[in-house]
Every structure is written in C-alpha cells, then in structure tokens.
Amino acid sequence: MRGRLGRECVYVPSCRFGLFVALRHWCPPGGRVLMSPVNDDVIFFVVLAAGLRPVQAPLNPLDASIDVEAVPDQTWDSLSAVLTTNLYGNPDDAPRLRAKCDASGIPLLEDGAHAIGSEVGGRPVGTWGDASVFSLSKHVGAKAGGFLSCADEGLREALEKTCEDLLLPGRLTAELAYTVRPYAEAAVRGLRLRRAAWATMRMLGLMEREEIRMPLRAEELARAVGAAPDLTASDSWVRVDMHDYRLRSGALRLGRVVRRLDRLDEVLAACRAGTAQLLSTPWARPVPGGGEDEAAGPGAGPGRTAVVRPVRRAVPAPVPRSGPAPVPRRASARVARSVLQPVGRPVLQPVGRPVVRPVVAPAVQPLFRVPLFVADRDAAVAALARRGIVVGYLYDPPLDDYAGAGFTDLSPDPAGARWFARHALPVDPLRARQVIDVLEESGVRPAEAPGGLEPTRG
C-alpha cells in the first residue's frame, strides 16, 4: 500500500479501528465531523465512540458523494474535520473538499474501505487527505486487516503508539475460527444451505441485524456517547459484523492477508471488466420522467416534499496541499466530475501546427460495487436472492433518518441521500453477467429520476 499511495502506512486489524485512531489523533474531543448519511452505521458509531458529533452532508444523488457546494457556510465554520466515504468506490470530490478544508483549517480524512483502485483528480483515492483508511476485507478478500496512511511521514511513530495502546491481545480461538471460516462458508454455499444457516443463527439469537440497519438502542447509546471518547463503551455497536476488529493479528491471519494482497491487481482487473459491463446496462443511470414524489423519503409528506435540486454555482479548481499536480481526465459517462487544470508554462507551437494533447481515458470505476438504479429495490433484491445472489452493502435509511437529531446534525437537504438509498442496488462487478441475466429475466425496471435530478458537478 505504501507503493500504491506514496505514503506511510500502518497496518491495523480493521478499517474501523484505523478510523477510530485517525479521528482521535486529528480531531479534538467534542468536535464536529462532516460525513455522508449513506454510509455503514458502524462508521457512524465509530465517530460517536471517538467523542465527536456527526454532521450529515447533502449528497449528489447519482453517486452519493458529498455535494460540496450544498453544504452551508455556517456548517463549514463549525467543523473539526471532513470524512469522505467513496461509496462503493465512487470517489468523493476530494480535490474540492481538500480546498475547502484548507480554507477552513481542518483535516480531511478519507475512508477508502470501498475504494482501493479508485482515482479522483488524477490521483488515487487516499492521497488527498491528511489521513486515509483502507480495508483488506473488501477487494483483497482477506476478511481481516486494513491500513491507516498519513500525509506526514513524521506521524507514523505516534500513530503506531496509539494503535498499540488500543489493541487487545490476540486469541488462539479467534485465529482458529478465522482460519476455518472460508471453508465453512464455501461448504454452506456448495450445499445450498445459506438460508438454513441464516435461520439457525436467527433462532439462536446470533443475528446482529434483522434489518439493514442494526438496532440503535437509543438509551444505551446515549450512555456510551456520554462516556466517549471510549472505544470499549461503544464496543457492542462498533463490533457488529466483525468482532475481531481490535484484536492483535496472529501469524495465520497475517499470512492470509499477504497471500490475498499478492492477487490484488488481478482482482481489480476483473472488477474493471465487470464494472464496464454493468455501466452499459439500462439501470446504470436513472431514466427521465420522475416527479417530486420520487424524491420523497422518511420525513417527507404534506408540505415537506423533498426535491433533488441541482447546484449551479461555479467553483474554482483547488490547489492540492501536496503531491503532483492532478492530471485532467474526461468526465465519466455516469457522473460529470470537475476537471482540475494544472497551471504551467505555455508551450510554444509553430504557427499553423495544431496542438496535440494526449487523450486520457476515464478510469473505470467504481470497483467494489456498482450501484444500479432500480424502481423497486426490494423486488430486485428478492429476485436475485431466489437465484442465490445475496445483495449486501445497502445503507437505507440514511443515517440522519435512522439516528435522529439526538445523535447527529441532520442534513440540510436530505433528498439526494434518500433517493439514492431507496433506489441504488449495489452489484458485485465479479457477478455482473449473472446479475444482468436475473434483472432482465425478472423485468426489473430502471428507476425514474425525480424532477430536477442531475449531477451537481461538472
């Protein structure tokens, strides 16, 4: 990862653990962190565990990235940090966020859990922020491990010390369970016992999520927030789906991580092929013809209809804090992105000779999951389930609708987040052909864009 990012990297047992370390290092207790409401609830609880107040951002409805220019000025004045999500590998507008953070004198932290291999502004995701965190459970498939990277190489020792203070001793039982888990999962899949396995776990009370979001448990959460910053007090929320998130990694775990990392480029190449296939389908972009009701979500109603509105303010290209000048590239076919133009010396050309500029192909992304936009997401999920394809990484409802004003500042314009959360069907690009066949055979309709929906960048 150091070679990919050109930055110092510290190995951590999980991305969520690395994020907690970053938040504690760069943010003062009681600080306010701008983040996406379409995000894993575990990340929300990590922010709370760090003693910070989440502030939900307005989102671009086509990729759930932070809509930088829709964040009110008074919000920028109140922030201690910005945390990107890079959902499914679709990058947030890191160059513009970097410029905003520099102007406000606050750190930019990048969550790259979904975004190994993604680029923005001609640079890899994870190279714009003061710090970035990555997961090795996603693209790498190691089901453990992550990295915390930092722009200032002089901070490595301090970050390692913080990690050491927070890590718990490894357990032999945990290492053995980790070792046999892939074989057990393969057996369940091979014998078509997935539904029986889920039913057994539910009967034994081992299911941590009955719905997309875990139970909030508001009274208990309020006590945990009162004890923050304290990872232990929030452990029952932060550990969901990964109970080993802060255990020191043993040799068996590290060995699998290394073997999986060796195959990363091969996996990313296969993901690019699947992503290209999925982006060519009718569901890759909402079709025209929706109305205001399509944008309505929880909290919408008479007199409160949520309408996705485009932002048309011109924004100058930011100057990155460090690193090489970003390379301009064409906007993607899905969402128009701002292009940074590096300023340099003029190139003298003989009179009459045309200026030949290199053509840079747009990056094929996202690579972790491709959000297809469907009219009835639940019906599409059910159709895929009948064919043995499980859809994960759904983040509905948005975090402000889920947690309420008692635990987070609400988004000033929640419509984009609500629309995306309702209609996005995240598809594994490695199963692109299978998913396309099921959607076609099931007659799944593309989502209709609500009135006024259009990209806000570009």
Short mmCIF file of C-alpha atoms in Angstrom, two decimals, residues 23-368:
data_model
loop_
_atom_site.label_atom_id
_atom_site.label_comp_id
_atom_site.label_asym_id
_atom_site.label_seq_id
_atom_site.Cartn_x
_atom_site.Cartn_y
_atom_site.Cartn_z
CA LEU A 23 -10.32 10.54 14.47
CA ARG A 24 -8.72 10.55 17.91
CA HIS A 25 -5.45 11.90 16.51
CA TRP A 26 -6.78 14.64 14.23
CA CYS A 27 -10.00 15.76 15.94
CA PRO A 28 -10.47 17.43 19.34
CA PRO A 29 -13.00 15.85 21.73
CA GLY A 30 -16.44 17.25 21.08
CA GLY A 31 -15.53 18.21 17.51
CA ARG A 32 -17.94 18.06 14.59
CA VAL A 33 -17.29 15.81 11.58
CA LEU A 34 -19.00 16.23 8.20
CA MET A 35 -19.85 12.81 6.75
CA SER A 36 -22.18 11.06 4.33
CA PRO A 37 -25.57 9.85 5.60
CA VAL A 38 -25.46 6.95 3.11
CA ASN A 39 -22.83 5.01 4.95
CA ASP A 40 -22.33 1.95 7.12
CA ASP A 41 -23.86 2.53 10.55
CA VAL A 42 -20.67 1.07 12.08
CA ILE A 43 -18.77 4.12 10.81
CA PHE A 44 -21.37 6.37 12.41
CA PHE A 45 -20.81 4.63 15.75
CA VAL A 46 -17.02 4.91 15.37
CA VAL A 47 -17.41 8.69 15.05
CA LEU A 48 -19.56 8.76 18.18
CA ALA A 49 -17.11 6.49 20.03
CA ALA A 50 -14.33 8.96 19.25
CA GLY A 51 -16.24 11.63 21.20
CA LEU A 52 -17.31 13.52 18.07
CA ARG A 53 -20.59 14.83 16.69
CA PRO A 54 -21.56 13.53 13.22
CA VAL A 55 -22.83 16.19 10.81
CA GLN A 56 -24.72 14.73 7.85
CA ALA A 57 -23.92 16.22 4.46
CA PRO A 58 -26.17 16.77 1.44
CA LEU A 59 -25.31 14.26 -1.29
CA ASN A 60 -25.16 14.09 -5.05
CA PRO A 61 -28.00 11.66 -5.86
CA LEU A 62 -26.21 9.75 -8.63
CA ASP A 63 -23.18 8.57 -6.66
CA ALA A 64 -23.86 9.53 -3.00
CA SER A 65 -20.77 11.73 -2.87
CA ILE A 66 -20.76 14.82 -0.65
CA ASP A 67 -22.31 17.76 -2.51
CA VAL A 68 -19.61 20.23 -1.52
CA GLU A 69 -21.34 23.39 -2.65
CA ALA A 70 -24.63 22.49 -0.96
CA VAL A 71 -23.01 22.46 2.49
CA PRO A 72 -23.99 25.76 4.16
CA ASP A 73 -21.24 28.25 5.01
CA GLN A 74 -22.18 28.18 8.68
CA THR A 75 -21.63 24.43 8.69
CA TRP A 76 -18.12 24.80 7.27
CA ASP A 77 -17.36 27.34 10.01
CA SER A 78 -18.34 24.82 12.71
CA LEU A 79 -16.46 21.72 11.55
CA SER A 80 -13.43 20.00 13.04
CA ALA A 81 -12.91 17.59 10.10
CA VAL A 82 -14.44 16.13 6.94
CA LEU A 83 -14.72 12.36 6.45
CA THR A 84 -15.25 11.05 2.93
CA THR A 85 -16.95 7.72 2.16
CA ASN A 86 -16.10 6.99 -1.50
CA LEU A 87 -19.16 4.77 -1.53
CA TYR A 88 -18.75 1.51 -3.46
CA GLY A 89 -15.57 3.02 -4.96
CA ASN A 90 -17.25 6.10 -6.44
CA PRO A 91 -14.89 8.82 -5.18
CA ASP A 92 -15.98 11.88 -3.30
CA ASP A 93 -14.83 15.17 -4.81
CA ALA A 94 -11.57 15.09 -2.82
CA PRO A 95 -9.84 17.96 -4.69
CA ARG A 96 -12.66 20.35 -3.90
CA LEU A 97 -13.00 19.04 -0.34
CA ARG A 98 -9.24 19.44 0.11
CA ALA A 99 -9.50 23.09 -0.92
CA LYS A 100 -12.47 23.66 1.41
CA CYS A 101 -10.68 22.00 4.33
CA ASP A 102 -7.53 24.04 3.70
CA ALA A 103 -9.59 27.23 3.67
CA SER A 104 -11.22 26.23 6.97
CA GLY A 105 -8.01 24.98 8.57
CA ILE A 106 -9.41 21.49 9.25
CA PRO A 107 -8.21 17.99 8.31
CA LEU A 108 -9.61 15.89 5.51
CA LEU A 109 -9.90 12.19 6.38
CA GLU A 110 -10.60 9.65 3.61
CA ASP A 111 -12.41 6.38 4.19
CA GLY A 112 -11.13 4.24 1.33
CA ALA A 113 -12.65 0.93 2.51
CA HIS A 114 -14.51 0.59 -0.81
CA ALA A 115 -12.02 2.47 -2.94
CA ILE A 116 -8.75 0.61 -3.45
CA GLY A 117 -8.05 1.19 -7.14
CA SER A 118 -10.31 4.25 -7.49
CA GLU A 119 -9.00 7.62 -8.64
CA VAL A 120 -10.09 11.24 -8.42
CA GLY A 121 -8.37 14.28 -9.86
CA GLY A 122 -5.75 12.05 -11.46
CA ARG A 123 -4.61 10.63 -8.13
CA PRO A 124 -5.56 7.53 -6.11
CA VAL A 125 -8.28 7.85 -3.51
CA GLY A 126 -6.48 8.15 -0.20
CA THR A 127 -3.80 10.62 -1.34
CA TRP A 128 -5.76 13.84 -0.82
CA GLY A 129 -6.44 13.70 2.91
CA ASP A 130 -4.32 14.25 5.98
CA ALA A 131 -5.06 10.59 6.65
CA SER A 132 -6.86 7.74 4.93
CA VAL A 133 -8.01 4.29 5.97
CA PHE A 134 -8.43 1.17 3.86
CA SER A 135 -9.98 -2.24 4.35
CA LEU A 136 -8.42 -5.53 3.32
CA SER A 137 -11.75 -7.28 3.83
CA LYS A 138 -13.24 -5.89 0.62
CA HIS A 139 -11.26 -6.05 -2.65
CA VAL A 140 -8.48 -8.09 -1.09
CA GLY A 141 -10.99 -10.55 0.41
CA ALA A 142 -8.82 -11.29 3.44
CA LYS A 143 -11.80 -10.76 5.79
CA ALA A 144 -9.40 -9.00 8.17
CA GLY A 145 -6.92 -6.19 8.29
CA GLY A 146 -6.58 -2.69 6.97
CA PHE A 147 -4.22 0.25 6.64
CA LEU A 148 -4.02 3.74 8.08
CA SER A 149 -1.99 6.07 5.88
CA CYS A 150 -0.87 9.62 6.61
CA ALA A 151 0.47 12.51 4.53
CA ASP A 152 3.04 13.46 7.18
CA GLU A 153 5.52 10.59 7.46
CA GLY A 154 6.72 12.02 10.77
CA LEU A 155 3.43 10.93 12.38
CA ARG A 156 3.92 7.21 11.78
CA GLU A 157 5.51 6.51 15.16
CA ALA A 158 2.79 8.39 17.07
CA LEU A 159 0.05 6.54 15.18
CA GLU A 160 1.69 3.19 15.83
CA LYS A 161 1.87 4.04 19.52
CA THR A 162 -1.84 4.91 19.60
CA CYS A 163 -2.66 1.62 17.87
CA GLU A 164 -0.58 -0.33 20.37
CA ASP A 165 -2.41 1.31 23.28
CA LEU A 166 -5.83 0.38 21.84
CA LEU A 167 -5.18 -3.13 20.54
CA LEU A 168 -6.41 -6.12 22.52
CA PRO A 169 -4.34 -9.32 22.77
CA GLY A 170 -4.99 -11.88 20.05
CA ARG A 171 -6.78 -15.12 20.98
CA LEU A 172 -5.98 -18.56 19.67
CA THR A 173 -9.69 -19.38 19.36
CA ALA A 174 -10.20 -16.26 17.23
CA GLU A 175 -7.30 -17.20 14.97
CA LEU A 176 -8.59 -20.74 14.51
CA ALA A 177 -12.11 -19.52 13.78
CA TYR A 178 -10.70 -17.08 11.24
CA THR A 179 -8.74 -19.88 9.59
CA VAL A 180 -11.68 -22.28 9.15
CA ARG A 181 -14.29 -19.65 8.27
CA PRO A 182 -13.65 -19.60 4.48
CA TYR A 183 -14.01 -23.38 4.29
CA ALA A 184 -17.22 -23.31 6.31
CA GLU A 185 -18.66 -20.57 4.10
CA ALA A 186 -17.69 -22.49 0.97
CA ALA A 187 -19.41 -25.61 2.30
CA VAL A 188 -22.61 -23.67 3.05
CA ARG A 189 -22.62 -22.23 -0.46
CA GLY A 190 -21.78 -25.55 -2.11
CA LEU A 191 -24.53 -27.43 -0.27
CA ARG A 192 -27.04 -24.58 -0.82
CA LEU A 193 -27.53 -24.26 2.93
CA ARG A 194 -27.31 -20.47 3.15
CA ARG A 195 -30.99 -19.98 4.05
CA ALA A 196 -30.85 -22.77 6.64
CA ALA A 197 -27.72 -21.27 8.15
CA TRP A 198 -29.34 -17.85 8.48
CA ALA A 199 -32.47 -19.38 10.02
CA THR A 200 -30.36 -21.28 12.56
CA MET A 201 -28.42 -18.15 13.53
CA ARG A 202 -31.66 -16.23 13.96
CA MET A 203 -33.13 -18.99 16.14
CA LEU A 204 -30.01 -18.99 18.35
CA GLY A 205 -30.12 -15.22 18.74
CA LEU A 206 -26.83 -14.76 16.88
CA MET A 207 -28.20 -12.36 14.26
CA GLU A 208 -26.92 -8.83 14.90
CA ARG A 209 -29.00 -7.32 12.08
CA GLU A 210 -32.60 -8.23 11.39
CA GLU A 211 -32.88 -5.19 9.11
CA ILE A 212 -30.36 -3.27 7.01
CA ARG A 213 -29.53 -1.06 10.00
CA MET A 214 -28.63 -2.54 13.37
CA PRO A 215 -30.90 -1.64 16.32
CA LEU A 216 -29.98 1.86 17.57
CA ARG A 217 -30.77 1.19 21.27
CA ALA A 218 -31.05 4.91 21.95
CA GLU A 219 -30.90 4.88 25.75
CA GLU A 220 -27.83 2.65 25.85
CA LEU A 221 -26.22 4.66 23.06
CA ALA A 222 -26.73 7.90 24.97
CA ARG A 223 -24.79 6.42 27.91
CA ALA A 224 -21.99 5.28 25.58
CA VAL A 225 -21.80 8.74 23.99
CA GLY A 226 -21.57 10.25 27.46
CA ALA A 227 -18.52 8.05 28.17
CA ALA A 228 -16.76 8.92 24.89
CA PRO A 229 -14.06 9.04 23.74
CA ASP A 230 -14.03 5.38 24.69
CA LEU A 231 -13.98 2.50 22.23
CA THR A 232 -14.89 -0.04 24.90
CA ALA A 233 -18.10 1.78 25.87
CA SER A 234 -19.26 1.64 22.23
CA ASP A 235 -17.97 -1.85 21.53
CA SER A 236 -21.39 -3.51 21.12
CA TRP A 237 -22.12 -1.22 18.14
CA VAL A 238 -18.64 -0.94 16.63
CA ARG A 239 -18.00 -4.70 16.62
CA VAL A 240 -21.12 -5.63 14.61
CA ASP A 241 -20.19 -7.88 11.67
CA MET A 242 -16.56 -8.06 12.85
CA HIS A 243 -15.95 -8.97 16.48
CA ASP A 244 -12.18 -9.21 15.97
CA TYR A 245 -11.90 -5.59 14.81
CA ARG A 246 -9.39 -4.58 17.52
CA LEU A 247 -7.58 -7.86 18.20
CA ARG A 248 -3.88 -8.09 17.51
CA SER A 249 -3.38 -10.13 14.32
CA GLY A 250 -1.66 -13.50 14.56
CA ALA A 251 0.55 -15.29 12.05
CA LEU A 252 -2.35 -17.19 10.43
CA ARG A 253 -4.29 -14.01 9.81
CA LEU A 254 -1.30 -12.05 8.53
CA GLY A 255 -0.32 -14.91 6.24
CA ARG A 256 -3.70 -14.90 4.51
CA VAL A 257 -3.63 -11.10 4.21
CA VAL A 258 -0.25 -11.25 2.44
CA ARG A 259 -1.38 -14.00 0.05
CA ARG A 260 -4.53 -12.10 -0.82
CA LEU A 261 -2.65 -8.85 -1.36
CA ASP A 262 -0.47 -10.57 -3.93
CA ARG A 263 -3.60 -11.10 -6.07
CA LEU A 264 -5.00 -7.60 -5.71
CA ASP A 265 -4.16 -6.34 -9.22
CA GLU A 266 -5.69 -9.46 -10.75
CA VAL A 267 -8.90 -8.91 -8.77
CA LEU A 268 -9.09 -5.21 -9.68
CA ALA A 269 -8.69 -6.04 -13.38
CA ALA A 270 -11.61 -8.47 -13.18
CA CYS A 271 -13.66 -5.85 -11.33
CA ARG A 272 -12.99 -3.28 -14.06
CA ALA A 273 -14.31 -5.66 -16.70
CA GLY A 274 -17.46 -6.32 -14.67
CA THR A 275 -17.97 -2.64 -13.91
CA ALA A 276 -17.75 -1.73 -17.59
CA GLN A 277 -20.38 -4.35 -18.33
CA LEU A 278 -22.74 -3.09 -15.61
CA LEU A 279 -22.32 0.56 -16.65
CA SER A 280 -23.56 -0.34 -20.13
CA THR A 281 -26.95 -1.56 -18.82
CA PRO A 282 -30.24 0.39 -18.69
CA TRP A 283 -30.00 0.51 -14.88
CA ALA A 284 -26.68 2.35 -14.77
CA ARG A 285 -28.44 5.73 -14.78
CA PRO A 286 -32.00 6.72 -13.83
CA VAL A 287 -34.32 7.33 -16.76
CA PRO A 288 -36.06 10.69 -17.25
CA GLY A 289 -39.66 11.08 -16.26
CA GLY A 290 -39.91 11.07 -12.46
CA GLY A 291 -41.65 13.64 -10.35
CA GLU A 292 -41.31 15.18 -6.93
CA ASP A 293 -42.78 12.18 -5.14
CA GLU A 294 -39.83 10.03 -6.24
CA ALA A 295 -37.53 12.16 -4.11
CA ALA A 296 -39.66 11.91 -1.04
CA GLY A 297 -38.36 9.77 1.79
CA PRO A 298 -38.82 9.23 5.50
CA GLY A 299 -39.83 12.57 6.87
CA ALA A 300 -41.36 13.74 3.59
CA GLY A 301 -45.07 14.34 3.45
CA PRO A 302 -47.65 17.07 3.01
CA GLY A 303 -45.78 20.35 2.87
CA ARG A 304 -42.42 18.54 3.24
CA THR A 305 -41.85 17.04 -0.21
CA ALA A 306 -38.13 16.53 -0.75
CA VAL A 307 -36.97 17.56 -4.22
CA VAL A 308 -33.46 16.93 -5.51
CA ARG A 309 -32.18 20.28 -6.74
CA PRO A 310 -29.12 20.90 -8.88
CA VAL A 311 -26.45 23.32 -7.70
CA ARG A 312 -25.14 25.62 -10.39
CA ARG A 313 -22.50 27.70 -8.62
CA ALA A 314 -19.14 27.93 -10.34
CA VAL A 315 -16.24 26.77 -8.19
CA PRO A 316 -12.56 27.45 -8.95
CA ALA A 317 -10.24 24.49 -9.26
CA PRO A 318 -8.49 23.92 -5.89
CA VAL A 319 -4.76 23.64 -5.40
CA PRO A 320 -3.79 20.39 -3.66
CA ARG A 321 -1.82 20.59 -0.43
CA SER A 322 0.92 18.24 -1.59
CA GLY A 323 1.87 15.79 -4.29
CA PRO A 324 1.99 16.08 -8.06
CA ALA A 325 -0.40 18.26 -9.98
CA PRO A 326 -3.57 16.34 -10.84
CA VAL A 327 -3.89 15.03 -14.36
CA PRO A 328 -7.04 16.17 -16.20
CA ARG A 329 -9.34 13.46 -17.48
CA ARG A 330 -12.70 13.39 -19.16
CA ALA A 331 -15.78 13.23 -17.02
CA SER A 332 -17.19 9.72 -16.71
CA ALA A 333 -20.25 8.70 -18.67
CA ARG A 334 -22.23 8.36 -15.45
CA VAL A 335 -21.50 11.42 -13.38
CA ALA A 336 -19.78 14.55 -14.67
CA ARG A 337 -16.78 15.32 -12.50
CA SER A 338 -14.81 18.53 -12.11
CA VAL A 339 -11.54 18.54 -14.05
CA LEU A 340 -8.52 20.16 -12.46
CA GLN A 341 -6.36 22.08 -14.90
CA PRO A 342 -2.70 22.26 -13.85
CA VAL A 343 -1.11 25.67 -14.34
CA GLY A 344 2.27 25.60 -16.04
CA ARG A 345 4.39 27.31 -18.66
CA PRO A 346 2.80 27.88 -22.06
CA VAL A 347 4.06 25.51 -24.73
CA LEU A 348 5.26 27.32 -27.86
CA GLN A 349 3.99 25.76 -31.08
CA PRO A 350 4.97 26.66 -34.64
CA VAL A 351 2.36 28.74 -36.44
CA GLY A 352 -0.18 26.58 -38.21
CA ARG A 353 0.66 23.37 -36.40
CA PRO A 354 -2.24 22.04 -34.32
CA VAL A 355 -1.64 21.48 -30.60
CA VAL A 356 -1.72 17.75 -29.95
CA ARG A 357 -2.91 16.88 -26.45
CA PRO A 358 -2.79 13.37 -25.03
CA VAL A 359 -6.18 11.74 -24.54
CA VAL A 360 -6.55 10.27 -21.06
CA ALA A 361 -9.24 7.61 -20.80
CA PRO A 362 -11.59 7.94 -17.84
CA ALA A 363 -10.99 5.50 -15.02
CA VAL A 364 -13.41 2.56 -14.96
CA GLN A 365 -14.96 2.75 -11.52
CA PRO A 366 -16.47 2.03 -9.01
CA LEU A 367 -14.75 -1.30 -8.46
CA PHE A 368 -16.20 -2.62 -5.21
#
